[in-house]
Every structure is written in structure tokens, then in C-alpha cells.
Amino acid sequence: MSNTLLNVEELHVHFKVYGGILKVLNDVALKVNEKEKVGLIGESGCGKTTTMRAIMRILPWNAIVPKAKIYFKGKNIMKMSDSELKKLRRGSISMIFQDPTAALNPVFKIRDQLFDIVRYTNLEVGKNLSKKETEEEAVRLLREAALPEPERILDSYPFQLSGGMRQRVCIAMALASAHDLLIADEPGTSLDVTIEDQILRLLKQIVEEKRTSIILISHALGAVKGFVDRVYVMYAGCIVESASTSDVFREPLHPYTKGLLAAVPKLTGGGVPEGIKGRVPDYMNPPIGCRFVTRCEYAMPICERKQPRMINAGNNHEVACFLYGE
Ligand code: SF4
């Protein structure tokens, strides 16, 4: 029996903007198995957050989804009714956003915000918690997110907490409803590096203990390396490589992944790396063929004409590049 939890196929997302249509996501496909930790890496603006928002069906008003198959436990999310979506977001999938300050409402105490989530997620499974039970559950979630003095946190406004504490509150909120899949969108990027490290360690410990699947989105390769089992690499709205974490870091295949890894500064010295030359393509007029063609040192005539499809290069290491065949 398949243990696939989430299966995304042929996901295309465009945005209607002044002056035209931005064709951002282009045929994105990814899978997450039960209890699996998956990383999605790529530079800022490559479509990682858009992919996750499409999965949660929380894209902004100007988004157009011309084609998408998003199956969660075999059910197509794209065809879910509002009540089914509510059930999904309250009981199965939850998302932690990059900026905890923006994710919390500044005019309500944490108590009000967390209580609502605890109450409604429990109502979804038929449990009508009393005020005392709601408080006990909220305190338990805050403790699970490694927050000291949970009673004091409940009585605080978001501005009275540090950035790291606010993100832990967001983790506690996500834990209330993420029984199957947690999506963490660069959860430590807006924090300083030591706090980011603590947040990532906490998330890893929680998902391993609760045996929940996670998609960790990051542009920082080091953040995913010690965390996830499998990595998807995204470039300009396309998945270009997918493999086990060890294979991607030991033997990257796609020229973009190679460039991304070579761009990481080394503590052993050797100067500042040059990075990948050129710029991401214009989403209004993306290349017809490979979207990396203008920056790729191995580009061939076919790369301009045709889009490379994902092929298995062995050992479930998949890559979308003509260097490895059609
Ligand atoms: Fe480079 Fe062509 Fe491979 Fe694209 S398909 S990464 S342009 S070699």
C-alpha cells in the first residue's frame, strides 16, 4: 500500500498584474510520504511559498491556477468544498509563516488567538472543550513549543514577546491542527542565526516525536541539510532536481543545484564565492525551453527550444536537464 500523503502534479500558477500575466509556477510536481521530512530549496522568488500557498488553497486574489492536481490522502484539494477545506486546515495541514510578527494579530493577546484555534480544531473532531480544558490545552501546546512560563505568554500581546518567542507561539498554533503535515516556510529567516537554529532543532524534535510529515522551505542549504530526508530543488517556478538529502549534497546533478552549492561561503576560507551569474528570467516572458538556459554554462540548442522533463538518473535521483538525456 502506498504511504503517499501529499501528491502534487502539473501545478501551474499565474498572477494577473498590471501589464500582463506572470507565469510563475510551471508544471510543479512533488510528493510527501507519511512521516517524511522533505526540504524545498531555491533562491528567493523562485516560487516556493507560492507552491505551498497553492497546496493550502490560500493564494492571493490575483492568482490564476490554469492546471493543478493536488491530492492529500487521495483526495483532490482543488475540488474540495469550503467545509472540506476548513476541516483540512483545522485537522490535517498547518503552515508556519516566515514572519511571526505578521502572522500574529497585534491587537489581541496570545490567549485569545490560541484559544480560538484550540477551540475550533477540537470542535472539528466533535470535542466541545470547556474554558478550563481550552486553557489546559493551550498551555500544553506552548510547553510543547518549548516556551517557558506559558501562563505569562497567554497574557501577553505579541509585541511583548521576542521574535523567537513569537515564532514559538506560531509553532504552538500550528501544532494544534497539524496532525498529518506541517509546512514550515523559512521559519527562522526573520530571526537571528542562533534563534533560527533553536527553532529548527525544536521543529525537528517535534515532528520526529509526533511522527508528522514536514515540508521545510528554505533558501539556506545548511538549514535543510541536517533536517530533511529528501530535497526538492526549485528554480524559477520549476522543480529541477529531487533526491535524498545526502545524494543532493554529495553529488548534485542539475547545473543550478551545483551553482547553488558552490555559492555557499566556506569556513575554511578561499574567498567569497562568485555565485551564479545572470538573473532569474522574467516571469512575464519566461524562456520557452529550460528556464535556466540564460545562466547555464552547459546550455545546448535544444535547451532553448524544449522544456526538459524530470528523468530518473538512478537511485531515485531525478533531474530535469538535457545533460542526462530526454
Ligand atoms: Fe543547462 Fe540545458 Fe540542462 Fe537547462 S537543460 S540546465 S540549459 S544543460
Coordinates of C-alpha atoms and ligand atoms in Angstrom, one line a residue:
M1 CA 0.0 0.0 0.0
S2 CA 1.3 3.5 -0.9
N3 CA 2.2 5.7 2.0
T4 CA 1.9 8.9 -0.1
L5 CA 0.4 11.7 2.0
L6 CA 0.6 14.6 -0.5
N7 CA 0.9 14.3 -4.2
V8 CA 1.2 17.4 -6.3
E9 CA 1.2 17.1 -10.1
E10 CA 1.1 19.5 -13.0
L11 CA 0.8 22.6 -10.8
H12 CA 0.7 25.8 -12.8
V13 CA 0.1 29.2 -11.1
H14 CA 0.0 32.5 -12.8
F15 CA -0.6 36.0 -11.4
K16 CA -2.5 38.8 -13.1
V17 CA -0.6 42.0 -12.7
Y18 CA -0.6 45.5 -14.3
G19 CA 0.9 44.9 -17.7
G20 CA 0.2 41.2 -18.2
I21 CA 0.4 37.7 -16.7
L22 CA 3.3 36.4 -14.6
K23 CA 3.7 32.7 -15.4
V24 CA 5.3 31.7 -12.1
L25 CA 4.8 28.0 -11.3
N26 CA 5.4 25.8 -14.3
D27 CA 4.4 22.1 -14.0
V28 CA 5.5 21.6 -10.4
A29 CA 5.3 18.1 -9.1
L30 CA 6.3 16.8 -5.7
K31 CA 5.4 14.1 -3.2
V32 CA 5.5 13.8 0.6
N33 CA 5.1 10.4 2.2
E34 CA 3.8 9.8 5.7
K35 CA 6.2 10.7 8.4
E36 CA 8.7 12.1 5.9
K37 CA 10.7 15.2 6.2
V38 CA 11.0 17.0 2.9
G39 CA 13.0 20.1 2.0
L40 CA 12.2 22.6 -0.8
I41 CA 15.2 24.8 -1.6
G42 CA 15.8 27.6 -4.1
E43 CA 16.6 31.3 -4.2
S44 CA 14.1 33.9 -3.1
G45 CA 11.3 34.5 -5.6
C46 CA 11.6 31.0 -7.2
G47 CA 8.0 30.0 -6.2
K48 CA 8.5 28.0 -3.0
T49 CA 5.9 29.9 -1.0
T50 CA 3.5 30.1 -3.9
T51 CA 3.7 26.3 -4.2
M52 CA 2.8 25.9 -0.5
R53 CA 0.0 28.5 -0.7
A54 CA -1.4 26.7 -3.7
I55 CA -1.5 23.4 -1.6
M56 CA -3.3 25.2 1.2
R57 CA -5.6 27.0 -1.3
I58 CA -4.6 30.4 0.2
L59 CA -3.3 32.1 -3.0
P60 CA -3.9 35.8 -3.3
W61 CA -6.9 37.2 -5.3
N62 CA -4.9 37.8 -8.5
A63 CA -3.6 34.2 -8.8
I64 CA -4.8 32.0 -11.6
V65 CA -4.4 28.3 -11.4
P66 CA -4.8 27.0 -15.0
K67 CA -3.9 23.5 -14.1
A68 CA -3.3 21.5 -10.9
K69 CA -3.7 18.2 -9.3
I70 CA -3.1 18.3 -5.6
Y71 CA -4.0 15.1 -3.7
F72 CA -3.9 14.8 0.0
K73 CA -4.6 11.3 1.3
G74 CA -6.0 10.5 -2.1
K75 CA -8.5 13.5 -2.1
N76 CA -8.1 16.3 -4.7
I77 CA -7.6 19.5 -2.7
M78 CA -8.5 21.6 -5.8
K79 CA -12.0 20.1 -5.8
M80 CA -12.7 20.4 -2.0
S81 CA -15.7 22.4 -0.8
D82 CA -15.2 25.2 1.7
S83 CA -16.2 23.0 4.6
E84 CA -13.8 20.2 3.5
L85 CA -11.0 22.8 3.2
K86 CA -11.8 24.1 6.7
K87 CA -11.6 20.6 8.0
L88 CA -8.3 20.0 6.2
R89 CA -6.7 23.2 7.7
R90 CA -8.1 22.6 11.2
G91 CA -7.2 18.9 11.4
S92 CA -4.5 17.9 9.0
I93 CA -2.3 20.5 7.5
S94 CA -0.9 23.6 9.0
M95 CA 1.6 26.3 7.9
I96 CA 4.2 28.3 9.8
F97 CA 5.0 31.5 8.0
Q98 CA 8.3 33.3 7.7
D99 CA 7.5 36.4 9.7
P100 CA 5.9 35.6 13.1
T101 CA 5.1 39.3 13.7
A102 CA 2.9 39.4 10.6
A103 CA 1.3 36.1 11.4
L104 CA 0.0 37.2 14.8
N105 CA -2.7 39.8 15.3
P106 CA -1.1 42.7 17.2
V107 CA -4.3 43.8 19.0
F108 CA -5.2 40.5 20.6
K109 CA -3.5 38.7 23.5
I110 CA -1.9 35.3 22.7
R111 CA -4.7 33.8 24.9
D112 CA -7.4 35.0 22.5
Q113 CA -5.6 33.9 19.4
L114 CA -4.5 30.5 20.6
F115 CA -7.8 29.7 22.4
D116 CA -9.7 30.3 19.1
I117 CA -7.5 27.8 17.3
V118 CA -7.7 25.2 20.1
R119 CA -11.5 25.5 20.4
Y120 CA -12.2 25.3 16.6
T121 CA -9.8 22.5 15.9
N122 CA -11.4 20.5 18.7
L123 CA -14.9 21.3 17.5
E124 CA -13.9 19.9 14.1
V125 CA -13.4 16.5 15.7
G126 CA -16.6 16.8 17.8
K127 CA -15.0 17.9 21.1
N128 CA -16.6 21.0 22.7
L129 CA -13.9 22.0 25.2
S130 CA -14.8 24.0 28.3
K131 CA -12.8 27.2 29.1
K132 CA -10.6 25.3 31.6
E133 CA -9.9 22.5 29.1
T134 CA -9.1 25.0 26.4
E135 CA -6.6 26.8 28.7
E136 CA -5.0 23.4 29.7
E137 CA -4.6 22.5 26.0
A138 CA -3.2 26.0 25.1
V139 CA -0.6 25.7 28.0
R140 CA 0.3 22.2 26.8
L141 CA 0.9 23.4 23.3
L142 CA 3.0 26.3 24.5
R143 CA 5.1 23.9 26.6
E144 CA 5.5 21.6 23.6
A145 CA 6.9 24.6 21.6
A146 CA 9.4 25.0 24.5
L147 CA 8.0 28.3 25.8
P148 CA 8.8 28.9 29.5
E149 CA 6.0 30.4 31.7
P150 CA 3.1 29.6 29.3
E151 CA 0.6 31.3 31.6
R152 CA 2.5 34.6 31.2
I153 CA 2.8 34.1 27.4
L154 CA -1.0 33.7 27.2
D155 CA -1.5 37.1 28.9
S156 CA 0.9 38.8 26.6
Y157 CA 0.4 40.8 23.4
P158 CA 2.7 39.8 20.5
F159 CA 4.8 43.0 20.9
Q160 CA 5.7 42.0 24.4
L161 CA 7.5 38.9 23.2
S162 CA 10.8 38.5 21.4
G163 CA 10.9 37.4 17.8
G164 CA 11.9 33.8 18.8
M165 CA 9.1 33.6 21.3
R166 CA 6.6 34.8 18.7
Q167 CA 7.7 32.1 16.3
R168 CA 7.3 29.5 19.0
V169 CA 3.8 30.8 19.6
C170 CA 3.2 30.3 15.9
I171 CA 4.6 26.8 16.2
A172 CA 2.2 26.1 19.1
M173 CA -0.7 27.3 17.0
A174 CA 0.4 25.1 14.0
L175 CA 0.7 22.1 16.3
A176 CA -2.9 22.4 17.4
S177 CA -4.0 21.5 13.9
A178 CA -1.1 19.9 12.0
H179 CA -1.9 16.3 12.7
D180 CA -0.5 15.0 9.4
L181 CA 1.6 17.6 7.7
L182 CA 3.4 20.8 8.8
I183 CA 4.6 23.3 6.3
A184 CA 7.3 25.5 7.6
D185 CA 8.1 28.4 5.3
E186 CA 11.5 29.7 6.2
P187 CA 10.6 29.6 9.9
G188 CA 13.8 31.2 11.2
T189 CA 14.7 33.6 8.4
S190 CA 13.5 36.7 10.1
L191 CA 15.3 35.8 13.3
D192 CA 19.0 35.9 14.2
V193 CA 21.0 32.8 13.4
T194 CA 21.2 31.3 17.0
I195 CA 17.4 31.6 17.4
E196 CA 16.9 30.2 13.9
D197 CA 19.0 27.2 14.9
Q198 CA 16.9 26.7 18.0
I199 CA 13.7 26.9 16.1
L200 CA 14.8 24.4 13.5
R201 CA 16.0 22.0 16.2
L202 CA 12.7 22.3 18.0
L203 CA 10.7 21.7 14.8
K204 CA 12.8 18.6 14.0
Q205 CA 12.3 17.2 17.5
I206 CA 8.6 17.8 17.4
V207 CA 7.9 16.2 14.0
E208 CA 10.0 13.2 14.9
E209 CA 8.3 12.7 18.2
K210 CA 4.8 13.2 16.8
R211 CA 5.7 11.3 13.6
T212 CA 4.2 14.2 11.5
S213 CA 5.4 14.9 7.9
I214 CA 7.0 18.2 7.3
I215 CA 7.9 20.4 4.2
L216 CA 10.7 22.7 5.2
I217 CA 11.1 25.6 2.8
S218 CA 14.5 27.4 2.8
H219 CA 16.9 29.2 0.7
A220 CA 19.6 28.3 3.2
L221 CA 21.1 24.9 2.3
G222 CA 22.7 24.4 5.7
A223 CA 19.2 24.6 7.3
V224 CA 17.8 21.7 5.4
K225 CA 21.0 19.5 5.3
G226 CA 20.7 18.2 8.9
F227 CA 17.0 18.2 8.9
V228 CA 15.2 16.6 6.0
D229 CA 15.2 13.1 4.4
R230 CA 14.6 14.3 0.8
V231 CA 15.2 17.5 -1.1
Y232 CA 13.4 19.2 -4.0
V233 CA 15.4 22.0 -5.7
M234 CA 13.3 24.7 -7.3
Y235 CA 14.4 27.2 -9.9
A236 CA 12.2 29.9 -11.5
G237 CA 8.9 28.1 -10.8
C238 CA 10.1 24.7 -11.8
I239 CA 11.3 21.7 -9.8
V240 CA 14.7 20.9 -11.3
E241 CA 16.1 18.2 -9.1
S242 CA 14.9 15.8 -6.4
A243 CA 16.8 13.2 -4.4
S244 CA 17.7 12.1 -0.9
T245 CA 19.4 14.8 1.0
S246 CA 22.7 13.0 1.1
D247 CA 22.7 12.5 -2.7
V248 CA 21.8 16.1 -3.5
F249 CA 24.7 17.4 -1.3
R250 CA 27.2 14.7 -2.3
E251 CA 26.5 14.6 -6.0
P252 CA 24.3 17.4 -7.3
L253 CA 23.3 16.8 -10.9
H254 CA 21.5 19.9 -12.2
P255 CA 23.8 22.9 -13.1
Y256 CA 21.6 25.1 -10.9
T257 CA 22.0 22.9 -7.8
K258 CA 25.7 22.7 -8.5
G259 CA 25.8 26.5 -8.6
L260 CA 23.7 26.9 -5.5
L261 CA 26.0 24.6 -3.5
A262 CA 29.2 26.3 -4.9
A263 CA 27.8 29.7 -3.8
V264 CA 27.8 28.8 -0.1
P265 CA 30.8 30.5 1.6
K266 CA 33.2 28.1 3.2
L267 CA 34.5 28.5 6.8
T268 CA 37.8 27.0 5.6
G269 CA 38.5 30.2 3.5
G270 CA 39.1 30.5 -0.2
G271 CA 37.4 33.9 -0.5
V272 CA 33.8 34.8 -1.2
P273 CA 32.2 32.6 -3.9
E274 CA 31.1 34.2 -7.1
G275 CA 27.6 32.9 -7.1
I276 CA 25.5 32.0 -10.1
K277 CA 26.0 34.6 -12.9
G278 CA 22.9 36.2 -14.5
R279 CA 19.4 36.7 -13.2
V280 CA 16.2 34.8 -12.9
P281 CA 14.1 35.0 -16.0
D282 CA 11.2 37.5 -16.4
Y283 CA 8.1 35.6 -15.4
M284 CA 6.0 37.6 -17.9
N285 CA 8.1 36.2 -20.8
P286 CA 9.8 33.1 -19.5
P287 CA 12.1 31.1 -21.9
I288 CA 10.2 28.5 -23.9
G289 CA 12.7 25.8 -23.1
C290 CA 14.7 25.4 -19.9
R291 CA 14.2 28.3 -17.6
F292 CA 17.8 28.2 -16.5
V293 CA 19.1 28.5 -20.1
T294 CA 20.3 32.1 -19.9
R295 CA 22.5 31.3 -16.9
C296 CA 23.7 27.8 -17.7
E297 CA 27.3 27.3 -18.9
Y298 CA 26.3 23.9 -20.4
A299 CA 23.4 25.2 -22.5
M300 CA 22.8 23.5 -25.8
P301 CA 20.5 24.5 -28.7
I302 CA 17.8 22.0 -27.6
C303 CA 17.6 23.8 -24.2
E304 CA 16.2 26.9 -25.8
R305 CA 13.6 25.0 -27.7
K306 CA 12.3 22.4 -25.3
Q307 CA 11.5 22.1 -21.7
P308 CA 13.4 19.3 -20.0
R309 CA 11.3 16.8 -18.2
M310 CA 12.2 15.1 -14.9
I311 CA 14.0 11.8 -15.5
N312 CA 15.3 9.3 -13.1
A313 CA 19.1 9.3 -13.2
G314 CA 19.3 6.2 -10.9
N315 CA 18.7 5.6 -7.2
N316 CA 15.5 7.8 -7.3
H317 CA 17.7 10.8 -8.1
E318 CA 15.6 12.9 -10.5
V319 CA 16.7 15.8 -12.6
A320 CA 15.2 18.0 -15.3
C321 CA 18.2 18.6 -17.6
F322 CA 19.1 17.5 -21.2
L323 CA 22.6 16.7 -20.0
Y324 CA 21.1 13.5 -18.6
G325 CA 19.0 12.5 -21.6
E326 CA 15.5 13.1 -22.7
Ligands
SF4_1 FE1 21.5 23.8 -18.7 FE2 20.2 22.8 -20.8 FE3 20.4 21.4 -18.5 FE4 18.9 23.6 -18.7 S1 18.5 21.7 -19.8 S2 20.2 23.1 -17.1 S3 20.1 24.9 -20.1 S4 22.0 22.0 -19.9

